[in-house]
Every structure is written in structure tokens, then in C-alpha cells.
Short mmCIF file of C-alpha atoms and ligand atoms in Angstrom, two decimals:
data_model
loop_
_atom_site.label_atom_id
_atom_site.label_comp_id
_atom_site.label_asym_id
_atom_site.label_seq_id
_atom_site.Cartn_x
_atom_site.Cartn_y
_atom_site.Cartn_z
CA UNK A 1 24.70 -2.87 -15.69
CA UNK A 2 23.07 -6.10 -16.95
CA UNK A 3 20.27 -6.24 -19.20
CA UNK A 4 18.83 -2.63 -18.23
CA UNK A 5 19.52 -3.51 -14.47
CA UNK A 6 21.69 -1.68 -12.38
CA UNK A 7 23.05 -4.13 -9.32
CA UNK A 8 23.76 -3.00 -6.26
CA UNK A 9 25.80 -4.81 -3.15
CA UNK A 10 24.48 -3.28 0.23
CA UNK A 11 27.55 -3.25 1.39
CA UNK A 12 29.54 -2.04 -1.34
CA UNK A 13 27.49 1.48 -1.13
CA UNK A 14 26.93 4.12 2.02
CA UNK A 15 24.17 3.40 4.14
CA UNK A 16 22.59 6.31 3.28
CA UNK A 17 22.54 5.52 -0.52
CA UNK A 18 20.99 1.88 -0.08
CA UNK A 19 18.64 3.48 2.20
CA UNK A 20 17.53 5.63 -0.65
CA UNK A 21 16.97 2.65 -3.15
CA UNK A 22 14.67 1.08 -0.57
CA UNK A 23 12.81 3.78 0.00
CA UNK A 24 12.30 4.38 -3.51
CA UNK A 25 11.68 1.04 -4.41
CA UNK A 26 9.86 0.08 -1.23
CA UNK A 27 6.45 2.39 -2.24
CA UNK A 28 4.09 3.23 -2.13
CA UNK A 29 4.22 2.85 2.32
CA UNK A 30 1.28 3.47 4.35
CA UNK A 31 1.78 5.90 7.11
CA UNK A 32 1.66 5.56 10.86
CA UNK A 33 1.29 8.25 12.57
CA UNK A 34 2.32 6.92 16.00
CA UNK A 35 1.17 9.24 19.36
CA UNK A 36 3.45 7.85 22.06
CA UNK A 37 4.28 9.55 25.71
CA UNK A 38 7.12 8.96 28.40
CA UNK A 39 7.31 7.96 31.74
CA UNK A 40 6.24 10.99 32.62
CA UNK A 41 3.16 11.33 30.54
CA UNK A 42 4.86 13.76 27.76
CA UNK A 43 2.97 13.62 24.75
CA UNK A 44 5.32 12.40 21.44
CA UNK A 45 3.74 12.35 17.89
CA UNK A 46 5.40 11.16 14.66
CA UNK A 47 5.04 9.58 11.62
CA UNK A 48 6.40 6.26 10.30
CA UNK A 49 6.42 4.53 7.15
CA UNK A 50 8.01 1.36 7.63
CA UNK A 51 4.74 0.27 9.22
CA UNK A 52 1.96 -1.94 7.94
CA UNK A 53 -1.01 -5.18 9.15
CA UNK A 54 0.68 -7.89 9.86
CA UNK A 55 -2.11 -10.38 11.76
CA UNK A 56 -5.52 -10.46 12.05
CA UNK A 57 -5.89 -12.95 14.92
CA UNK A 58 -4.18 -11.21 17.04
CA UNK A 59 -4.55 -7.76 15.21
CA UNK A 60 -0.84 -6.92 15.05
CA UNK A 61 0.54 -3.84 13.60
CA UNK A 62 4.35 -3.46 13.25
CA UNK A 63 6.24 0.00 12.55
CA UNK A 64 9.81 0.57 12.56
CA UNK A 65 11.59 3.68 14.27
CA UNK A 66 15.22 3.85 13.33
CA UNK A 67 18.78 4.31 14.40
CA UNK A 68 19.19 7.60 12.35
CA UNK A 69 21.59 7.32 10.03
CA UNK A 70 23.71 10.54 10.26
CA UNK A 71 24.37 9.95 14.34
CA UNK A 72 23.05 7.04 15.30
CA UNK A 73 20.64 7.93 18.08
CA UNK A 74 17.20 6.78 18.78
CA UNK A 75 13.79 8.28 18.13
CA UNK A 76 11.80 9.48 21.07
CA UNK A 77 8.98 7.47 20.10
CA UNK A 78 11.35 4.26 20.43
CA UNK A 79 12.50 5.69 23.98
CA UNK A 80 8.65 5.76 24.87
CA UNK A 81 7.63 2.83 23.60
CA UNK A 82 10.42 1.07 25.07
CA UNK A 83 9.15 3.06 28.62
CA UNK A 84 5.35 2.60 28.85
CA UNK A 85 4.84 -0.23 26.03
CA UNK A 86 2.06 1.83 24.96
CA UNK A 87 1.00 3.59 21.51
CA UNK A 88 -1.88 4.64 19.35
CA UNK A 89 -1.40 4.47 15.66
CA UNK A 90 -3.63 6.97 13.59
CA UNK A 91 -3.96 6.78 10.10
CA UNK A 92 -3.29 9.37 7.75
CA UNK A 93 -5.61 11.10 4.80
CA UNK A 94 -4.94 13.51 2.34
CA UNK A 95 -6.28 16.23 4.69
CA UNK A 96 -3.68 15.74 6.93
CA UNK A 97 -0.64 15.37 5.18
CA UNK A 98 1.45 18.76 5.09
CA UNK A 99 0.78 18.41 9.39
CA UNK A 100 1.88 15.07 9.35
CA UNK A 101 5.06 16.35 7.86
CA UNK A 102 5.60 18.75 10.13
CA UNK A 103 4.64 17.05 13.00
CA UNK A 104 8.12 14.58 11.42
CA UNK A 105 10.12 17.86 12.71
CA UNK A 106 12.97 16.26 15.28
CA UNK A 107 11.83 18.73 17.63
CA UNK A 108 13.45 18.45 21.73
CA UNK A 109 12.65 16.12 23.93
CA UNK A 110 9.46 16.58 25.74
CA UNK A 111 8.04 18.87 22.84
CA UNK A 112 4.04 17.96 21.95
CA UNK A 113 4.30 17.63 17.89
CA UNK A 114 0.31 17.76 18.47
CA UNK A 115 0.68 21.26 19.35
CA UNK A 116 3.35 21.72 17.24
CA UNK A 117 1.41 20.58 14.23
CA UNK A 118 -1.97 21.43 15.38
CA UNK A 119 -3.67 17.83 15.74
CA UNK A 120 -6.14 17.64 18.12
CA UNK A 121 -5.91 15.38 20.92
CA UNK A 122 -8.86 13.07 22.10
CA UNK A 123 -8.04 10.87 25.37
CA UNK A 124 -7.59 7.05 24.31
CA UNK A 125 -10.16 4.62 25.96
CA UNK A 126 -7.46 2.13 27.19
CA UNK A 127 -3.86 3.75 27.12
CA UNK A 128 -2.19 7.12 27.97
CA UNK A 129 -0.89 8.19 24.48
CA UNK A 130 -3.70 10.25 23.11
CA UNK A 131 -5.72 9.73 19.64
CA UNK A 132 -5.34 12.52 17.06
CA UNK A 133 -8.87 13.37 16.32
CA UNK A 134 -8.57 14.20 12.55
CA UNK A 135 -7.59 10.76 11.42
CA UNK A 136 -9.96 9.13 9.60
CA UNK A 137 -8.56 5.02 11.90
CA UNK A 138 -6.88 5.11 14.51
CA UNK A 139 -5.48 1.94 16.68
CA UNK A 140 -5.37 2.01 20.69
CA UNK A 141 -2.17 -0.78 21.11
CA UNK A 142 -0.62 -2.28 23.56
CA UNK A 143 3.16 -3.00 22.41
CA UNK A 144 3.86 -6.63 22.75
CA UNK A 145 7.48 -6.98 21.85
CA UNK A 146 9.88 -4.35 20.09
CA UNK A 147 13.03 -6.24 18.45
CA UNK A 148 16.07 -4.28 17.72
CA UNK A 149 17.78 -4.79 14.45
CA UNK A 150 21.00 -3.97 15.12
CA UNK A 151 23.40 -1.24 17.02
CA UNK A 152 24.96 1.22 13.92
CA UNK A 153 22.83 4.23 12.42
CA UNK A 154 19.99 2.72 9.86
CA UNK A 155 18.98 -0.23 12.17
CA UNK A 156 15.13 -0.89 12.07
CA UNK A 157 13.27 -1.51 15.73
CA UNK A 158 10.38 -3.53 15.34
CA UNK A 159 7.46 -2.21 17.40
CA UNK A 160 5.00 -5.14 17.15
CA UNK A 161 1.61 -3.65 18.34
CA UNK A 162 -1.16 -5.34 19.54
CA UNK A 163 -4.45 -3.50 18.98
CA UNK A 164 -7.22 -3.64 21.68
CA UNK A 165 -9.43 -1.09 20.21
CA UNK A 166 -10.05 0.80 16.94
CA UNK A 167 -11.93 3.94 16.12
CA UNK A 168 -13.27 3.98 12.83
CA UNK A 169 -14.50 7.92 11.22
CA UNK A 170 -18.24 6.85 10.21
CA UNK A 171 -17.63 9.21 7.42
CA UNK A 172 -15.45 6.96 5.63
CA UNK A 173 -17.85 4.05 6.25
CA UNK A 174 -19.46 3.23 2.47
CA UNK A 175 -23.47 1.59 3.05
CA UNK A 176 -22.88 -1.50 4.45
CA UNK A 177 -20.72 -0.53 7.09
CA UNK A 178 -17.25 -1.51 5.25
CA UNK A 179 -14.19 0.96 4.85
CA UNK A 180 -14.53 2.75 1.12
CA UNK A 181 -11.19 3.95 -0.41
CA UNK A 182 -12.78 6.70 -1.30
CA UNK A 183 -13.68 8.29 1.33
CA UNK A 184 -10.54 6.88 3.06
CA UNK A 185 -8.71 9.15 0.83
CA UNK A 186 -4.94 7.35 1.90
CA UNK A 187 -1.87 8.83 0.97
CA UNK A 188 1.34 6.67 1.07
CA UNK A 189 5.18 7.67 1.08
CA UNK A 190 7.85 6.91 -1.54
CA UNK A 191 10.94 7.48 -1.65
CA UNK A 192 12.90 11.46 -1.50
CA UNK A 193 10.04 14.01 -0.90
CA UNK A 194 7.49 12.03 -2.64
CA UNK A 195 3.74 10.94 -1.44
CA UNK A 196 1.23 9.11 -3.43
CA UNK A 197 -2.90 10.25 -2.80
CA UNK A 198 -5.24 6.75 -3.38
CA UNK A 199 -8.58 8.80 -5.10
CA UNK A 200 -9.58 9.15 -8.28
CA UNK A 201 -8.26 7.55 -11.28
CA UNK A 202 -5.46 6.01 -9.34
CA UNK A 203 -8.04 3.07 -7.70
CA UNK A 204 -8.84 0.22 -9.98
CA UNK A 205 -10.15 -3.30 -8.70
CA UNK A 206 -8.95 -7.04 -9.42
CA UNK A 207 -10.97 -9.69 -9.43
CA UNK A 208 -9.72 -12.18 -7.02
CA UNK A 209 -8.33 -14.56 -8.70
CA UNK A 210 -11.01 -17.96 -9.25
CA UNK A 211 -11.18 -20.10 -6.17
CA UNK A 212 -11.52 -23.05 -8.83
CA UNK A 213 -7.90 -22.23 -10.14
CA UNK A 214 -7.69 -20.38 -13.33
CA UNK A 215 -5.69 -22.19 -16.38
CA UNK A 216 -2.49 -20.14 -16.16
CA UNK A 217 -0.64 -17.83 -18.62
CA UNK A 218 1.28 -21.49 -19.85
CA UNK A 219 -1.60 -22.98 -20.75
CA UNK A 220 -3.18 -20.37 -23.12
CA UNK A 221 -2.78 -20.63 -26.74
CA UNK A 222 0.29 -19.47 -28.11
CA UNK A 223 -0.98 -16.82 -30.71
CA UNK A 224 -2.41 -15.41 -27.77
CA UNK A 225 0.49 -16.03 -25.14
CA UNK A 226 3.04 -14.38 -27.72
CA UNK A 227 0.75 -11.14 -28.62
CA UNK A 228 2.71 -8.18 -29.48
CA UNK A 229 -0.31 -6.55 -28.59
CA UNK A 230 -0.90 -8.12 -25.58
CA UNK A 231 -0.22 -6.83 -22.36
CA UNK A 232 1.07 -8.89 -19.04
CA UNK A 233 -2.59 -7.76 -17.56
CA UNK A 234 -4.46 -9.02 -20.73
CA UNK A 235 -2.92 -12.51 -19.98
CA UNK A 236 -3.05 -12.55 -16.54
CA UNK A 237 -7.02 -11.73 -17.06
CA UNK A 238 -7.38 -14.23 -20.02
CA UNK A 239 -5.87 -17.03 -17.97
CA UNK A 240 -7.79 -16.32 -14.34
CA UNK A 241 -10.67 -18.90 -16.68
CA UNK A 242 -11.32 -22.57 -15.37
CA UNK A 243 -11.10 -22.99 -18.76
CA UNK A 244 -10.87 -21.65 -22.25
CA UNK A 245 -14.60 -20.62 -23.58
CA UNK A 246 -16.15 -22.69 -26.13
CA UNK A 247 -16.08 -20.19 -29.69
CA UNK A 248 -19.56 -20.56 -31.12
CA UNK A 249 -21.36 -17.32 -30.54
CA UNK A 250 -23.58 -15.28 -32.74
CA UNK A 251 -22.77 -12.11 -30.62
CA UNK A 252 -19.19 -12.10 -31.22
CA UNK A 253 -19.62 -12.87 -35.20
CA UNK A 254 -21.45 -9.36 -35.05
CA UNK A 255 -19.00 -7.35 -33.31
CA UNK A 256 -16.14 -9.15 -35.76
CA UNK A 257 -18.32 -8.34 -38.66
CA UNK A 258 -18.91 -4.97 -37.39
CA UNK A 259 -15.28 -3.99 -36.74
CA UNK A 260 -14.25 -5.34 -40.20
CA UNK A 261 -11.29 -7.37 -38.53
CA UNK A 262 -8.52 -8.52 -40.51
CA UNK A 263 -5.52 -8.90 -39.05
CA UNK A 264 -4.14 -10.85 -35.94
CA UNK A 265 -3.67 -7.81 -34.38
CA UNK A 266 -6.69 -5.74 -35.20
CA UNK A 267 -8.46 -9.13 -32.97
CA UNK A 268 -6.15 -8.64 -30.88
CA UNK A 269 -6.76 -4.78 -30.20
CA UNK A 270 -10.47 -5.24 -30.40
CA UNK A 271 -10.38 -8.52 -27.57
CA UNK A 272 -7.76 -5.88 -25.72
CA UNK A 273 -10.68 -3.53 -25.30
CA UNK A 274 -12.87 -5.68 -24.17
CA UNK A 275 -10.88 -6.66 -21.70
CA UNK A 276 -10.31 -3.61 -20.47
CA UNK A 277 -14.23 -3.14 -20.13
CA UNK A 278 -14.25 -6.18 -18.13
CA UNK A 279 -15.80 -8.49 -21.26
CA UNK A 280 -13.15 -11.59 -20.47
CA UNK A 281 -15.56 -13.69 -21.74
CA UNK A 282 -16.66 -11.43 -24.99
CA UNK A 283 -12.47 -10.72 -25.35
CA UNK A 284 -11.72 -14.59 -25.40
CA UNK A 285 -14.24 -15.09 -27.99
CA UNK A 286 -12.65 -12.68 -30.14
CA UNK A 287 -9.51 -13.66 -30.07
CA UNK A 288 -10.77 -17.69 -31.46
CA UNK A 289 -12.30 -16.24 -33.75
CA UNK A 290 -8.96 -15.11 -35.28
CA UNK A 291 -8.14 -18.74 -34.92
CA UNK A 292 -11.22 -20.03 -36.73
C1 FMN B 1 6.00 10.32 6.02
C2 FMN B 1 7.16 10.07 6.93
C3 FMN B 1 7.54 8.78 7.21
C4 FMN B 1 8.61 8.49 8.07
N1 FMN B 1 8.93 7.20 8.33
C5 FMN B 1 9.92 6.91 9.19
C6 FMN B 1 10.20 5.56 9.52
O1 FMN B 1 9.55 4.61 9.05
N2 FMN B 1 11.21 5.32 10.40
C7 FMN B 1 11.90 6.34 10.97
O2 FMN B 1 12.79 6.07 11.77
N3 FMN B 1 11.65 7.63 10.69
C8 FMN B 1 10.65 7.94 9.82
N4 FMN B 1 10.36 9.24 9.55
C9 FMN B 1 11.09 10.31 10.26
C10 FMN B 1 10.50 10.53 11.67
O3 FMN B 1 9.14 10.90 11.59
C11 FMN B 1 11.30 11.63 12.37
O4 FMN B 1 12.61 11.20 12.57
C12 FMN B 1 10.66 12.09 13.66
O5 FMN B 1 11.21 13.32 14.02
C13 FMN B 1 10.91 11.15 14.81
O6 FMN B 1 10.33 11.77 15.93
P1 FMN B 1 10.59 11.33 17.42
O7 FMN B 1 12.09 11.44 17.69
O8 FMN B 1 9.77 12.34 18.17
O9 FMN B 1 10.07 9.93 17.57
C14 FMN B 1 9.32 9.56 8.66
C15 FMN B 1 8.97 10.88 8.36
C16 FMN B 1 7.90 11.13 7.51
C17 FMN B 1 7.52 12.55 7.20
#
């Protein structure tokens, strides 16, 4: 242990126990949930969350099946892909997620987990594997290249998916046509038995940060850069400014004289406020004042 950090050497640990720390450090994960079928048109369905967007132009999406760990054999999905180069990727909401799980159950060979889990199937528009009709996205791909990692139990495969056609649930669709997180209602995967649900309290928005180039934590003033009041965020909003606001304003003098500030840090509480209101403008002001 060094300063509060525990280090870890992959290979001085199990497989299994560095596979852990990724996982739990690796999260939140989105969540594919990945219909494949075989050679002989078997339906497969399971869920993967070492899967994300990787390109745009072409729209790639890459998800990773391992070696498992305990025996080292290969997932039937893999075995599919690698047969008919063919998969639809659905994405997964909070209404779905105890079948998801269960449609994760290494059931036999040939077994449907869409009847298994009871997902409803809706025939793709360009490729075999079937759509499951309760996800809110869901990605029709062609697989373009799958890259093995490596031959002992743990190795990723890289299915790199090409989409040719997406089916988007209008009922996630906010007024002008674009995706709301909202109504997407996403969960993600950590690490053990853990899943995270994006609604609610848990979605905040950043600003972008300025196309002109904000000043940068190292150029703010240090009574404000060395805040014990402060917070990382505060400065990271403080310093997305082209540049650092000019102090005279009669608005400001009222809330100061209003608040009856003293201290450093009672300006620095009230600016922290305002900041958290979105006022980076009325916050900055503040905090000159204490200068002034
Ligand atoms: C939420 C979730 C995420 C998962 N992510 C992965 C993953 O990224 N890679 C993997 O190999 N297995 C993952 N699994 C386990 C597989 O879903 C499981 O091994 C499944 O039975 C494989 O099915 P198949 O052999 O029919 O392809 C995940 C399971 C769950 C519940």
C-alpha cells in the first residue's frame, strides 16, 4: 500500500481475482444483449458487458465473449458468430433486467434463452438472428472481423460489428426526434452482482467544454485554485471561461450585502452554490469580490 493505493501486478494474482478488479473498476458497462444463431439456424441469446460504440462512420460496435475462466471453453455466441458472421445487439432497460440475467444462464447447446427468458422474438430485416422485441435499440450487424485475444481461460474475443440497420422504440424518442435518457431508462453492470439504473437523480448534464478554450484550472487565481472549500467540479466549472469576468457588478454587491459575507470561505460557500445552480458567471463574481 502506497499513499491509500493498493497495487496490484496482473500477474502476481489469479486470473480470477484481477478479473474482479476490472470488473469493479471498469463500471458502470453498458449491456449487449447479443441474439446470435448457428449454422443451423438455432436461436442463442446472451448478454455482454464488455461491449460499447466504437465508430460512427462505419457504425461499429465491439463486444467481447470470453474464454471462461474456470475451463476455458468458448461461449456459444462466439461459436455462432464465428459460423454465420451475423448478430443483432439489443439494448437493455430497466424493464428488462432480471430476464436479461437469466437469459446469462449457460444453458446447452441449441437451447433458445428467448424462450428461456421470455423475450419475444421479431424477425430481423437483414440477418437471421432475431430482434428481441422489448428492447428499447436494437442493432441488425453484420460481423466484420472477430480478433481473439489469446488461448488460456479469461481471453477477450473481439466481435467488431458493423451495423446496417437500427430500430429505435419511438417511445424513448424525446420531441425532436433525439434519444432522451429518460425514457431510455439504461442500466449498466459493475462489478460482483451489481447493476447501476441511469433515471432520476443519477443524470446530471456538462456543459461541453468552450470551443474557444477555457483558461484552465492553472491559470485561475490562487485563493481560488487552493479553496478548502472548493471542489475539483467547482474548478473545473470556474476555469471552462475564455476568461476571468470583469468584477464590477451591482447585482453581486447585493447578494454579498445580503448574505453578510465575511470570511474567505463564507464567499467561497456562497460562489459554491451558485455554481451548483449553474450561475458561473454570478459564482466568479463572488468570489473577486472576496479579493476586492
Ligand atoms: C450483465 C451481464 C454481462 C455479461 N458480460 C459478459 C461479457 O462481457 N463477456 C462474457 O464472456 N460473458 C459475459 N457474461 C456472461 C455470459 O452472458 C454467459 O456466460 C452466457 O451464458 C454466455 O452464453 P452463451 O454460451 O449462450 O453465449 C455476462 C453476464 C451478464 C448477466
Amino acid at each position: 500500500m502506497n499513499n491509500n493505493m493498493k497495487t496490484i501486478d496482473p500477474k502476481q494474482v489469479s486470473v480470477a481475482e484481477f478479473h474482479g478488479y476490472l470488473l469493479g473498476a471498469v463500471a458502470p458497462r453498458p449491456i449487449a444483449l447479443a441474439s446470435t444463431v448457428d449454422q443451423n439456424g438455432r436461436v442463442n441469446l446472451s448478454p455482454f458487458s464488455f461491449f460499447n460504440a466504437f465508430s460512427a462512420n462505419p457504425p461499429l460496435l465491439i463486444f467481447s465473449p470470453a474464454r471462461r475462466v474456470r475451463d476455458n471453453t468458448t461461449k456459444h455466441t462466439l461459436e455462432n458468430v464465428l459460423e454465420t458472421n451475423e448478430v443483432v445487439i439489443n439494448i437493455v432497460s430497466y424493464a428488462m433486467v432480471e430476464q436479461m440475467s437469466l437469459a446469462s444462464t449457460e444453458y446447452e447447446e441449441g437451447v433458445n434463452e428467448f424462450i428461456k427468458s421470455g423475450f419475444t422474438e421479431v424477425p430481423s430485416e437483414k440477418v437471421t438472428p432475431p430482434r428481441v422485441k422489448e428492447a428499447p435499440a436494437a442493432f441488425e450487424c453484420k460481423v466484420q472481423q472477430v480478433i481473439s485475444l489469446g488461448d488460456e481461460g479469461g481471453a477477450g474475443n473481439l466481435i467488431i460489428c458493423e451495423v446496417i440497420l437500427a430500430h429505435i422504440s419511438t417511445k424513448i424518442l424525446d420531441q425532436n426526434g433525439k434519444i432522451s435518457p429518460h425514457l431510455l431508462d439504461a442500466v449498466g453492470r459493475l462489478g460482483g452482482n451489481w447493476y447501476t439504473r441511469a433515471g432520476g437523480d443519477s443524470l446530471f448534464e456538462v456543459e461541453k467544454p468552450l470551443r474557444s478554450k477555457g483558461i484552465g484550472v492553472d491559470q485561475l487565481p490562487s485563493a481560488i485554485k487552493n479553496s478548502t472549500i472548493l471542489t475539483g467540479n467547482d474548478l473545473g466549472k470556474l476555469a471552462n471561461v475564455e476568461q476571468i469576468p470583469s468584477i464590477d457588478s451591482t447585482e453581486v454587491d447585493e447578494i454579498i450585502k445580503s448574505h453578510n459575507l465575511v470570511s474567505r470561505d463564507q464567499f467561497h460557500f456562497l460562489a459554491q452554490q451558485y455554481l451548483r445552480n449553474g450561475q458561473t458567471e454570478i459564482a466568479w463574481k463572488i468570489l473577486l469580490q472576496e479579493n476586492v
